[in-house]
PDB file of C-alpha atoms in Angstrom:
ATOM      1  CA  UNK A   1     199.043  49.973 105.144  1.00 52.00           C
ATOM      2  CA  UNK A   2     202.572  51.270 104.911  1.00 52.00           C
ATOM      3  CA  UNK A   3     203.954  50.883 101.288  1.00 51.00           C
ATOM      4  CA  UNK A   4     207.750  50.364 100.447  1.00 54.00           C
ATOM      5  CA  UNK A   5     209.734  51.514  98.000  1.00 53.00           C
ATOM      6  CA  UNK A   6     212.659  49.693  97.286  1.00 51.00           C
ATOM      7  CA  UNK A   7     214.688  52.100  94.850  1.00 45.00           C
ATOM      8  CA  UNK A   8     214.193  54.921  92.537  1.00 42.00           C
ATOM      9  CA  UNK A   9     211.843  55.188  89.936  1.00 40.00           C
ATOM     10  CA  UNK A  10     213.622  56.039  86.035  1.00 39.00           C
ATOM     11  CA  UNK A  11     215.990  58.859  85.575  1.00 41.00           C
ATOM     12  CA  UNK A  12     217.607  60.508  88.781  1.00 43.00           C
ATOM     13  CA  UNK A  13     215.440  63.041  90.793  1.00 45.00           C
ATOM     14  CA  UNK A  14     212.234  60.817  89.607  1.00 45.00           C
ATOM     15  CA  UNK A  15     212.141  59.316  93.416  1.00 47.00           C
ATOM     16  CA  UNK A  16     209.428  62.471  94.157  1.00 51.00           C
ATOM     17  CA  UNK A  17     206.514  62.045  91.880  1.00 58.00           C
ATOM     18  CA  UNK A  18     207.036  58.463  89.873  1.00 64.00           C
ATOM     19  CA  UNK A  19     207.667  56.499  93.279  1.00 71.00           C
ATOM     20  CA  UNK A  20     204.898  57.852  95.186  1.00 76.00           C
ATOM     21  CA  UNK A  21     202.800  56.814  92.458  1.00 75.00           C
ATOM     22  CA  UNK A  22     204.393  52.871  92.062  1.00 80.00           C
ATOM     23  CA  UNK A  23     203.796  52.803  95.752  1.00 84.00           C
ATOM     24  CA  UNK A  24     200.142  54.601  95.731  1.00 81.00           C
ATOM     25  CA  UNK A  25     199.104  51.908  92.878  1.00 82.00           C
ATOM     26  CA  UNK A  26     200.349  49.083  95.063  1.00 86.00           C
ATOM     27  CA  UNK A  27     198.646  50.165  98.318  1.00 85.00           C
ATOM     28  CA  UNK A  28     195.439  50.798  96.474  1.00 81.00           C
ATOM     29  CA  UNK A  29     195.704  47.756  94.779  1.00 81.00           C
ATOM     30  CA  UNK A  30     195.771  45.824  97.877  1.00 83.00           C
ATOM     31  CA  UNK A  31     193.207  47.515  99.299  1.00 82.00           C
ATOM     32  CA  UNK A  32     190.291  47.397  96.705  1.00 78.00           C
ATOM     33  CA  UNK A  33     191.008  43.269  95.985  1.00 80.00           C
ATOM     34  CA  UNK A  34     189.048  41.402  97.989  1.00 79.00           C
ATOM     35  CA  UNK A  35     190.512  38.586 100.311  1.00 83.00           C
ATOM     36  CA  UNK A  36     194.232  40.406  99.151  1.00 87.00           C
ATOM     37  CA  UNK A  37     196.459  40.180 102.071  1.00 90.00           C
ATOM     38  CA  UNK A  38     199.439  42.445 100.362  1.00 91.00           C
ATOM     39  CA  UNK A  39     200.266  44.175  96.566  1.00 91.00           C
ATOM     40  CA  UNK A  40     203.565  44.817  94.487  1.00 92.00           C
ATOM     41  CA  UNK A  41     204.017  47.406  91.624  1.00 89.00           C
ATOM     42  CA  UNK A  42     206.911  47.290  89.507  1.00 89.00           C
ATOM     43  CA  UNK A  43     207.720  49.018  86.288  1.00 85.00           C
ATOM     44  CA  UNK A  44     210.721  48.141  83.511  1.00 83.00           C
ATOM     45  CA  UNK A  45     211.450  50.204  80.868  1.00 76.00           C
ATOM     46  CA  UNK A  46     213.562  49.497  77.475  1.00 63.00           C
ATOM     47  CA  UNK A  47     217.242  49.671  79.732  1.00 58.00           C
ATOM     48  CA  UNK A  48     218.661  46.476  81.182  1.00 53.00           C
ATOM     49  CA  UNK A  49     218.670  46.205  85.276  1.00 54.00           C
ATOM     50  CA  UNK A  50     219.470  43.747  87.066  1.00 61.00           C
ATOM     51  CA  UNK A  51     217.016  44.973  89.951  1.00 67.00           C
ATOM     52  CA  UNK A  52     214.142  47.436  88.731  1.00 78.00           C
ATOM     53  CA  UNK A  53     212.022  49.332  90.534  1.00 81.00           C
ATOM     54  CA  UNK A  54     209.355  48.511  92.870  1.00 87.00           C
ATOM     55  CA  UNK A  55     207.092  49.223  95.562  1.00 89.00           C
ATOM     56  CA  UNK A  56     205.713  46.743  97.840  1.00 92.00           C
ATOM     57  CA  UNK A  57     202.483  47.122 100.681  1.00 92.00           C
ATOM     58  CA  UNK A  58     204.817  44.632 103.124  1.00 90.00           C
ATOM     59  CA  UNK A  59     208.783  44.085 103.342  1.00 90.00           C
ATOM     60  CA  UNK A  60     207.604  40.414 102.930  1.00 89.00           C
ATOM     61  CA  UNK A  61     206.842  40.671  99.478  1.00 94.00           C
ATOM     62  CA  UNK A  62     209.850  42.241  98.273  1.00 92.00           C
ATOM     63  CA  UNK A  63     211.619  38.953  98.002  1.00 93.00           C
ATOM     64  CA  UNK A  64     208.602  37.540  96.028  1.00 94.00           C
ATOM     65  CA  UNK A  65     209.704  39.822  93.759  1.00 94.00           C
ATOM     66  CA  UNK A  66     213.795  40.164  93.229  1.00 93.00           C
ATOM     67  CA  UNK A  67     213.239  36.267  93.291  1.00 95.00           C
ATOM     68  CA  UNK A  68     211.812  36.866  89.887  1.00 94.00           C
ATOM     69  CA  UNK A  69     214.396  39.178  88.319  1.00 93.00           C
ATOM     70  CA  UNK A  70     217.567  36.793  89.771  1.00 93.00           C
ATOM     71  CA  UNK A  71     215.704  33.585  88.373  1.00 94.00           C
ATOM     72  CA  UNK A  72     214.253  35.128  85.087  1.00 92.00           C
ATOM     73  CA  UNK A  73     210.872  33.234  85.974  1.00 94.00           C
ATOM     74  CA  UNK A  74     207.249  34.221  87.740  1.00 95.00           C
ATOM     75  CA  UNK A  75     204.176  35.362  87.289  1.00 94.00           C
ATOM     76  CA  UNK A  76     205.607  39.243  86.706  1.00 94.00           C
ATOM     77  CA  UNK A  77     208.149  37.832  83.938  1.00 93.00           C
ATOM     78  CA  UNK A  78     205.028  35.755  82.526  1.00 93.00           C
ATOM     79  CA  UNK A  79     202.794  38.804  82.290  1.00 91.00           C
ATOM     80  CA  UNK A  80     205.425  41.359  80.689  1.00 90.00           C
ATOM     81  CA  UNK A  81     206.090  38.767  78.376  1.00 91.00           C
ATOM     82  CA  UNK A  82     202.817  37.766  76.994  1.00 91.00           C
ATOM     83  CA  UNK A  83     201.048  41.154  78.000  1.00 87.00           C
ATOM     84  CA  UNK A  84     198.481  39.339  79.832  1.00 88.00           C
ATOM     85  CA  UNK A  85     196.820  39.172  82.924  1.00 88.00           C
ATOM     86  CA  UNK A  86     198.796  36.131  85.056  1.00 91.00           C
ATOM     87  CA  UNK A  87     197.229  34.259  87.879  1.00 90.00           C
ATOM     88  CA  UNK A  88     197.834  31.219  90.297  1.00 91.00           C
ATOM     89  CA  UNK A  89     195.016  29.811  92.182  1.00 91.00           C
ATOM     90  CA  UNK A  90     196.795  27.581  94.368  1.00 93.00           C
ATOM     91  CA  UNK A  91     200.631  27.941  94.375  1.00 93.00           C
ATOM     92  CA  UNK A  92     200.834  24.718  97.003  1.00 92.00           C
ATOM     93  CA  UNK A  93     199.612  23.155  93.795  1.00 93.00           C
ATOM     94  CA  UNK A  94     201.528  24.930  90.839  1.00 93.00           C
ATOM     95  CA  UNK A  95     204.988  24.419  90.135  1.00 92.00           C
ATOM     96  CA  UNK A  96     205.616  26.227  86.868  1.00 94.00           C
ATOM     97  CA  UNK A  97     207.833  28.892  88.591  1.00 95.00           C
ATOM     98  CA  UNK A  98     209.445  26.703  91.461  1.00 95.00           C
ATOM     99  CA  UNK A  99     211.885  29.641  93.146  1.00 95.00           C
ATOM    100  CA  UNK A 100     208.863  31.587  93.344  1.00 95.00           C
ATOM    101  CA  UNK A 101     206.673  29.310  94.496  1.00 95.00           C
ATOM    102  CA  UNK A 102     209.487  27.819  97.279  1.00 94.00           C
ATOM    103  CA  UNK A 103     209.633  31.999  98.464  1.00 94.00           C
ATOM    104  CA  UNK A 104     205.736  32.582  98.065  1.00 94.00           C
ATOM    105  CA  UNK A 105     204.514  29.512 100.347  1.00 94.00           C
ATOM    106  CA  UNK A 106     207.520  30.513 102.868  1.00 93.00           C
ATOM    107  CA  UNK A 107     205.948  34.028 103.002  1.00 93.00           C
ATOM    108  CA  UNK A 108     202.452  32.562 103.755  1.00 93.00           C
ATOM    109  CA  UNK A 109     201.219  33.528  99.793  1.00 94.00           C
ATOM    110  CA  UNK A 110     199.193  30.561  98.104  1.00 94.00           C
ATOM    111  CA  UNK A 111     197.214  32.758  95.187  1.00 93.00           C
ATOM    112  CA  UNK A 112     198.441  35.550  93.313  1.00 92.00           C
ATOM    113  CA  UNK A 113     197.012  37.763  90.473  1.00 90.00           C
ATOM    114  CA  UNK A 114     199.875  39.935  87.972  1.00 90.00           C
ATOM    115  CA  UNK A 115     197.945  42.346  85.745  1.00 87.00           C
ATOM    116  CA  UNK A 116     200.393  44.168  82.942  1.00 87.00           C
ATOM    117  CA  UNK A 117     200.407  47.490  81.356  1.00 82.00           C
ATOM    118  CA  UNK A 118     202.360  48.751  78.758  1.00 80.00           C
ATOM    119  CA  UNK A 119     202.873  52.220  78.135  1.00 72.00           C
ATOM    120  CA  UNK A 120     205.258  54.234  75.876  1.00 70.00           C
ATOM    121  CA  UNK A 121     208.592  51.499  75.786  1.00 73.00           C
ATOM    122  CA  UNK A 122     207.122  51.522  79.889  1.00 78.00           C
ATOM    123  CA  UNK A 123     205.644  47.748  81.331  1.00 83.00           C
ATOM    124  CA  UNK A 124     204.111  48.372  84.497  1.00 85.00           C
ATOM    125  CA  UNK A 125     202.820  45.539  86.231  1.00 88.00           C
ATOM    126  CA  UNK A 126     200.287  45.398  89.613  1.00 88.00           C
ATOM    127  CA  UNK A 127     200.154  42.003  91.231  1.00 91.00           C
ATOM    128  CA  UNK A 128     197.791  41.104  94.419  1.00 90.00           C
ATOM    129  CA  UNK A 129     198.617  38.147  96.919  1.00 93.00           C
ATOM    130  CA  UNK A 130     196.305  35.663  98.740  1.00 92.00           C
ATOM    131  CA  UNK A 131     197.128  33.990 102.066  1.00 93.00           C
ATOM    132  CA  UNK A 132     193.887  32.197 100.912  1.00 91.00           C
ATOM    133  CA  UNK A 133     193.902  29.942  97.033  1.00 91.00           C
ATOM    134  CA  UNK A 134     191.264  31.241  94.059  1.00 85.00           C
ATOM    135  CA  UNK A 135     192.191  35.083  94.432  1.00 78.00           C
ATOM    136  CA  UNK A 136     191.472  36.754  91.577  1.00 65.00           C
ATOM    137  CA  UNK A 137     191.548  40.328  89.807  1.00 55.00           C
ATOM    138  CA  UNK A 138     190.601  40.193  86.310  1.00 53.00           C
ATOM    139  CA  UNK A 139     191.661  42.866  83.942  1.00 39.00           C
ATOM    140  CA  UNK A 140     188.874  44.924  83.094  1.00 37.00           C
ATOM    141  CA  UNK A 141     186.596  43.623  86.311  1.00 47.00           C
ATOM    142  CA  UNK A 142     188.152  44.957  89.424  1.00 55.00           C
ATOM    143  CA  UNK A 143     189.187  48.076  90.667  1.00 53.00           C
ATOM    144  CA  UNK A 144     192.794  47.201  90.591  1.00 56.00           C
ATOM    145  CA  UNK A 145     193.100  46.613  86.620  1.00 56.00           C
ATOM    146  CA  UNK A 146     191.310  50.475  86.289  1.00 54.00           C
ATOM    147  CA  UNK A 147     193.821  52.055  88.671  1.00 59.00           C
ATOM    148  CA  UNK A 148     196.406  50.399  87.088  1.00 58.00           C
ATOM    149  CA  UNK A 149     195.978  51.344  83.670  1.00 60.00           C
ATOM    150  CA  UNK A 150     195.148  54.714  84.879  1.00 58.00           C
ATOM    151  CA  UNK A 151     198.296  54.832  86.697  1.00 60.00           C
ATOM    152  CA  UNK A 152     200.738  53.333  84.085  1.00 62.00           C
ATOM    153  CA  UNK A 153     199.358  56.556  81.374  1.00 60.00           C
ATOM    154  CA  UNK A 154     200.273  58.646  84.446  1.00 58.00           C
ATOM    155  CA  UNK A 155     203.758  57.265  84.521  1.00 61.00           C
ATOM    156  CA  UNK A 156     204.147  57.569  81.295  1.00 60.00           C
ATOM    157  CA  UNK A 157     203.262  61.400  80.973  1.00 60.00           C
ATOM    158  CA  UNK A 158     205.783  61.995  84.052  1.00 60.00           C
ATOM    159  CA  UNK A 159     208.259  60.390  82.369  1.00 57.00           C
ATOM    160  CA  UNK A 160     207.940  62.519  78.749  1.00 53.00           C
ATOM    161  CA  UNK A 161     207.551  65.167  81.257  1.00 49.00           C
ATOM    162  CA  UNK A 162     210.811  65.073  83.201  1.00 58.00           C
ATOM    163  CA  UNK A 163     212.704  64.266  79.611  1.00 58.00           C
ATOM    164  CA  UNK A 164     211.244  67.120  78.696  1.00 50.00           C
ATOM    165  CA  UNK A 165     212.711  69.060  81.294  1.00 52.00           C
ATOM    166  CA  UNK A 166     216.097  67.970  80.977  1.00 57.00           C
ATOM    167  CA  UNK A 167     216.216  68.713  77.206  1.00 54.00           C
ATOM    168  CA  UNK A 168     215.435  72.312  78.431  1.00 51.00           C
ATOM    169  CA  UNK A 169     217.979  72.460  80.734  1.00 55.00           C
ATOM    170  CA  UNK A 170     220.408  71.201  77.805  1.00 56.00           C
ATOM    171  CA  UNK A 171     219.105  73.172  75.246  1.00 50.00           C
ATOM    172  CA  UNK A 172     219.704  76.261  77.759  1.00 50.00           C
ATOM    173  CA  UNK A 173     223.434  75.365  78.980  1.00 54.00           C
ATOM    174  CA  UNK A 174     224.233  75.289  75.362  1.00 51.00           C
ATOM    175  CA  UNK A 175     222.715  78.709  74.571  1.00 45.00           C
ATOM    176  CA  UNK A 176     224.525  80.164  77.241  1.00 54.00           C
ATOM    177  CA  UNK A 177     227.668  78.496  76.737  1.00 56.00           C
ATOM    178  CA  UNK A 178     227.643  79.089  72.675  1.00 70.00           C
ATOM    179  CA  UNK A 179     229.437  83.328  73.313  1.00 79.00           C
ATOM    180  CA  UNK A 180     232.287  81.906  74.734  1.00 81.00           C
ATOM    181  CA  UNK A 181     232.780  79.093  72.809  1.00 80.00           C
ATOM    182  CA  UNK A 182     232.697  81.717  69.504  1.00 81.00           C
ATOM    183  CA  UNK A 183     235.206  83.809  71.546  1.00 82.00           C
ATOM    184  CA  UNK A 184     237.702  80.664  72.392  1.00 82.00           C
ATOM    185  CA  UNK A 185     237.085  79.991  68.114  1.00 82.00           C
ATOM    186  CA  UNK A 186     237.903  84.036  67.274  1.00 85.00           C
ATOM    187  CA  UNK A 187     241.106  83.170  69.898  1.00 82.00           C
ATOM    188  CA  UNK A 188     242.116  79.588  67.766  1.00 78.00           C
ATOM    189  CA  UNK A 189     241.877  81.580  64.620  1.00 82.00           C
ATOM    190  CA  UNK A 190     244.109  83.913  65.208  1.00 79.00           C
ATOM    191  CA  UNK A 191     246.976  81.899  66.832  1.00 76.00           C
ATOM    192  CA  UNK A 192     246.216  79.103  64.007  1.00 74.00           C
ATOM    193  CA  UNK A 193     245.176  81.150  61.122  1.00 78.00           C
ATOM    194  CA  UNK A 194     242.365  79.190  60.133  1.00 81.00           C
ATOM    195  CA  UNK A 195     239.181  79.674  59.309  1.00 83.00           C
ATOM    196  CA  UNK A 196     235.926  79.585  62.116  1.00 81.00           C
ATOM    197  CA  UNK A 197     235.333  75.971  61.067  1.00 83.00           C
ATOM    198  CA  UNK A 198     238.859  74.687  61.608  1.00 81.00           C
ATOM    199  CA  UNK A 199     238.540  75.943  65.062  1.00 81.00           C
ATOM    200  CA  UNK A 200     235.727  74.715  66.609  1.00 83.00           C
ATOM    201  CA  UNK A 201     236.997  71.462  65.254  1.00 82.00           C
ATOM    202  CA  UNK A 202     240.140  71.909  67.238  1.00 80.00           C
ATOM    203  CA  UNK A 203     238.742  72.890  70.101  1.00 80.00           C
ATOM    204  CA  UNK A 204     236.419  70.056  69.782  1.00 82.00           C
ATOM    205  CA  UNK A 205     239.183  67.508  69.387  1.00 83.00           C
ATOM    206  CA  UNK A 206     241.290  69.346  72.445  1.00 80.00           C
ATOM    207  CA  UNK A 207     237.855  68.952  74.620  1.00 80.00           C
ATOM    208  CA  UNK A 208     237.627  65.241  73.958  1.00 82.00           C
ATOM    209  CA  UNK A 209     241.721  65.011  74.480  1.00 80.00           C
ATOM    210  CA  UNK A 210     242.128  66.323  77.509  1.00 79.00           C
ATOM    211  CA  UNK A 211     238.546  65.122  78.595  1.00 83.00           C
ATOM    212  CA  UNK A 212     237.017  68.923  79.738  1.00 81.00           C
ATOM    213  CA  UNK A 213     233.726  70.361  79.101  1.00 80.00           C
ATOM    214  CA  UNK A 214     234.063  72.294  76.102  1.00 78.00           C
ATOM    215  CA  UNK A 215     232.277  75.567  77.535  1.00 77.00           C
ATOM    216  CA  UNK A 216     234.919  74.534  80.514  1.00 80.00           C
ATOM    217  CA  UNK A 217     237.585  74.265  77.735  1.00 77.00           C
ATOM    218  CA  UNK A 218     236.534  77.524  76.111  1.00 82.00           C
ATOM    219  CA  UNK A 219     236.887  79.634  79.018  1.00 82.00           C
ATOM    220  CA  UNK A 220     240.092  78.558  79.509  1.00 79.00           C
ATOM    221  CA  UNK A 221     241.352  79.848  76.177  1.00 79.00           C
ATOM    222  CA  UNK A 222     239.427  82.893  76.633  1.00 81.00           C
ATOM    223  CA  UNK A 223     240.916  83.495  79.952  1.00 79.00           C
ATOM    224  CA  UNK A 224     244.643  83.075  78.991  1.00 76.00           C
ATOM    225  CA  UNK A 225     243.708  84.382  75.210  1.00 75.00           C
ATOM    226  CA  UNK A 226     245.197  81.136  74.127  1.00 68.00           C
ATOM    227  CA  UNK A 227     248.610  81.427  75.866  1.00 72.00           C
ATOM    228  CA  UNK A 228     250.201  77.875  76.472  1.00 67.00           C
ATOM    229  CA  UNK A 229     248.094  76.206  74.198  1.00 68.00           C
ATOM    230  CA  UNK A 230     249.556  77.402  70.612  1.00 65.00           C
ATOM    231  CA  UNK A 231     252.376  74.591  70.021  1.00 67.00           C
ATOM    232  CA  UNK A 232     249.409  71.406  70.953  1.00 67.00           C
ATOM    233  CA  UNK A 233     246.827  73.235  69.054  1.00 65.00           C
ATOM    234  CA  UNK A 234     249.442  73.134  66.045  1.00 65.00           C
ATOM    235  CA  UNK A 235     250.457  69.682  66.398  1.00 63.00           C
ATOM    236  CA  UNK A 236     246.731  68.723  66.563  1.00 63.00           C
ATOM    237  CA  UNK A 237     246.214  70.675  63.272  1.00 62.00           C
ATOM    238  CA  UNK A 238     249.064  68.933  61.953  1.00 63.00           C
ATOM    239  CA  UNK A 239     247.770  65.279  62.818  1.00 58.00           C
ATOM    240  CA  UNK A 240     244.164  66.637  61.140  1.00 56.00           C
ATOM    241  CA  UNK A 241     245.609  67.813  57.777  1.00 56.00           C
ATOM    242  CA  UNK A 242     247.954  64.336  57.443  1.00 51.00           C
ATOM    243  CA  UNK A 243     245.255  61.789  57.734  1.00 50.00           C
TER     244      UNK A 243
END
């Protein structure tokens, strides 16, 4: 059963790892519920989108769920916002979500089953579809619920993980951009005469001016030892001391 992914998964680069997973859960989802003809996965985290991520077992089902998300209604918006397990046994006879319902009977669909899991400001949510009424997958009594609480922790530790990562990778720019910085500041202080203090503020200020990195900034000054730069630097110490 080939499982689709219809867009990335969290912060950028996450498409490897966090996808594969979202689709993995889906296709295993469909697989180990009896009578389930397809699956979706989706997860949401604490940032607004206006289409978030999700993998589906069949292209079919994708519109069973954007349907959702454009209409604010459905069994997935039902289970993220109670945090229970969400079921209709016969959709030809249920109208509380009628956009979903209209797109679900069109598809074939007449039963569906939406199982939530939250994790770490993460909702993760595994839903399995019927072409048959009375399918159900319990939380706690099929394979689908375990895998997807399993799954959703797993999400969650790729997610710290990657945030992780990019703090390093912060953490180690600045550390490498912190001797020039202090040479552009030795540079400020003597065309200004201030003290170390009054010019990282000013170079701070000129950064956010002119809108350049400040190790970009910095290496600029230490380049042309501050040449060019002496009458704006003034003018912003100026504006500083008046207010």
């Amino acid at each position: 059963m080939a499982t689709h992914t219809l867009c990335p998964v969290d912060e950028p680069g996450a498409q490897g790892s966090s996808a594969r997973s979202l689709a993995n859960l889906a296709d295993v989802a469909a697989r180990c519920t009896p009578d389930s003809c397809g699956a979706t996965a989706t997860v949401t985290t604490g940032e607004a989108a206006a289409d978030p991520p999700a993998a589906v077992t069949h292209p079919d089902l994708s519109a069973l769920v954007s349907v959702q998300w454009e209409t604010g209604e459905g069994p997935i918006r039902a289970a993220l916002d109670t945090g229970r397990p969400v079921s209709s046994e016969d959709l030809l006879h249920d109208d509380r979500w009628p956009a979903y319902r209209t797109e679900a009977l069109e598809a074939g669909v007449r039963s569906s089953t939406t199982l939530p899991y939250l994790r770490d400001g993460m909702a993760i949510t595994v839903t399995v579809y019927g072409f048959r009424p009375g399918i159900t997958a319990e939380s706690g009594e099929c394979a689908a619920a375990a895998l997807g609480d399993l799954a959703a922790t797993g999400l969650a530790r790729d997610r710290h993980y990657r945030r992780a990562l990019a703090e390093v990778g912060r953490l180690d720019a600045a550390l490498r951009s912190r001797p020039v910085v202090d040479q552009a500041c030795g540079i400020m202080m003597y065309v200004l005469g201030c003290d170390a203090d009054d010019a990282f503020t000013m170079l701070r200020k000129l950064s956010q001016r002119t809108n350049r990195k400040l190790h970009d900034l910095a290496a600029g000054v230490v380049r042309t030892r501050g040449r060019g730069l002496e009458r704006e630097l003034r003018v912003m110490r100026e504006e500083t001391a008046g207010r």
